[in-house]
Amino acid sequence: MPALTLYDKIWSDHVVKPYSDGAALLYIDRHLVQEVSSPQAFAGLDARGVKTRRPEAHLAVADHAVPTKDRDRPLPDSLAARQVRRLVENARDHAIAYIPMRDARHGIVHVIGPELGFTLPGATIVCGDSHTCTHGAFGALAFGIGSSECECVLATQTLKQRKQKRMRVLLEGQPAAGVGVKDMILALIARIGVGGGVGYAIEYAGGAIANLSMEARMTLCNMSIEAGSRVGLVAPDETTFAWLAGRPMAPAGADWEAAMAYWKTLPTDPDAVFDREVSLNVGALAPRVTWGTTPEDNLPIDGVVPDPDREPDPDRRARMQRSLRYMGLKPGARLNEVPIDRVFIGSCTNGRLEDLRQAAAILVGRRVAPNVAAIVVPGSATVRLQAEAEGLDRVFRAAGFEWRDSGCSMCVAMNDDRLQSGERCASTSNRNFEGRQGPNGRTHLMSPAMAAAAAISGKLADVRALESRRSMA
Amino acid sequence: MTPFTRVVSVAAPLPETDIDTDIIFPARFLLLLDRRGLGAHLFHERRRDGVGARFVLDRPPFDRAQILVAGRNFGCGSSREHAVWALADFGVRVVVAPSFGEIFYANCFRNGVLPVRLEAAPHGRIMTAAETGAPIEIDLGSQTVRLPDGEDIPFEIEPGRRRDLMLGRDEIDAILADDIGDIRDYESRRRATRAWLDPRLK
Ligand code: SF4
């Protein structure tokens, strides 16, 4: 038997048939359906007169365009309301389970899939959304697809795919206080670049992984696509199994035992070979923030805005110049002195309970700076309720944050939560692209603790300084 | 899908790297429910930012370009197929770049758009030629880009994808016609060995 990687094992277990051109027809176990990428897929299906092949393999929820406040009122008539209505109708017509906005299980697709146990190790999971790689944290082969591919999955429960190359990222060492998994993934993206993972399925391994919670692993895998990689994986272990046990859609009883026996065969064989290996000493990292308009444009918070004139590569220099113009930053400016207007804590990257706990720990007994408007948008209603049970909502509110209902919100600015032109935001989301949080809005990506530190300081700030001050008090 | 064989057109130069799908098609227009008519919002912010010269796709002769020549990692970011729908609706049938976002790349083929991947040197020559505004020829049959000076630049493409583009073949129809038996067999095998994988929302 040749030594296989986790990715190889899940892949070959799902090949329905190989094609002569090297592609394969891959079986898809589960499909998450959201309002933005699905209407055209259902319309295509209806135009063909084809039914959904396995309705029970799909789960629908509206997360991108839904409001995060005043949910008890009817949606004002708008494009967003029309899109949500369309999803409800399509789910009904195709007998697909739909989770309504006011349901206690509502939330961002990539938060609720795992919460419900819809996400399982060894499964293939797709969604018309690039951050589907999040589910790879469970050792699932999960990747984002376009609407036409969603239509294909609805119609056939398969996709024609080409196998990717394999990359292993070894995270070694233990992070210092104030440094979290967001800093690790930002550092990796800075190292390999936003195109560094194109064509690869990344497996995260190494000594630092064992100590990461499932929430942290989801943050890690979530941002694989920001390195260009459609797939990010972590092998399932005891942490994974403990997290999944008892989830509503996870197997139970004898099924659980059978599943566990299979899941334990999934980790990469010791002798398996990867096409590329990258290793990162996470013990040497400082908290990081982005300064530009791609996620690779990030540096330690004690750094300065880089100077394009010192960049030898002409393409990269041109992009840096454009980024700095867009961001309104001058080369040489200290990052920890950049003033901000808004703070957003949430998204499928950092909208989970552990993220909110980390931000709240910094906010206890402190106030948001007067120049800053700050919101927390829990990734799901479950996260929201758990946070409220722990009193985190009171910490956020007392500090001056708005406490919202679940959804994508200011990560993508498709509802009313968005930056005004020129506003600068400390954000726990995953993309600092031009216009991502609203036309001409300026985004700085960072961890939840760093976003909390920025909220208090009114500028980008080093959370380590805040923590040490508190422990001295 | 319209079969793709050959395109002769001026090529719009967009010499920028990492053009993400949020730039190609901003998120707020994702609220639209149809895949047609999206060309109106293609590069929406870039075409209206009022900074400097007008955006290349608004400047004749490039406003009729069927070819776009862009920098590396074109179409990175979000999976939104709207980015391809908008390009196709605008009339763009070929995007030439040193590399592409993977989901964007796959989406192109499902909409009759040809993404051409080329090394930096030949890509640079195409960019230079595009800037002159002279027509460029892209021939999928022979897998070549022909520059105005007569130089032929070969490009690689996966054979299955090339065939499907040239036939205008719809992948879903093909799977439904040819592969349903295999899918059924796979499902019954799987039900026997991994019944726990059958999802149920309680
Ligand atoms: S939170 Fe942001 S990145 Fe995540 S699914 Fe929603 S829009 Fe996409």
Coordinates of C-alpha atoms and ligand atoms in Angstrom, one line a residue, chain A residues 63-64 108-110 129 131 222 347-349 407-408 411-412 430-431 436, ligand 1:
Chain A
D63 CA -26.8 34.5 6.0
H64 CA -25.2 37.0 3.6
I108 CA -23.4 31.7 8.8
V109 CA -23.3 28.5 6.8
H110 CA -19.7 27.8 7.9
D129 CA -19.0 30.1 -1.1
H131 CA -14.8 29.9 2.6
N222 CA -11.1 29.3 6.8
S347 CA -17.7 36.5 10.4
C348 CA -17.1 32.9 9.6
T349 CA -13.4 33.5 10.5
G407 CA -25.1 36.8 9.9
C408 CA -22.3 37.8 7.6
C411 CA -17.7 41.0 6.4
V412 CA -19.3 41.5 3.0
N430 CA -10.9 37.5 6.2
R431 CA -10.8 39.9 3.3
R436 CA -15.2 44.7 0.6
Ligands
SF4_1 S1 -18.9 35.8 6.9 FE1 -17.9 36.7 5.2 S2 -16.5 35.3 4.4 FE2 -17.9 34.2 5.8 S3 -19.5 33.4 4.5 FE3 -20.2 35.3 5.2 S4 -19.5 36.8 3.7 FE4 -18.4 34.9 3.3

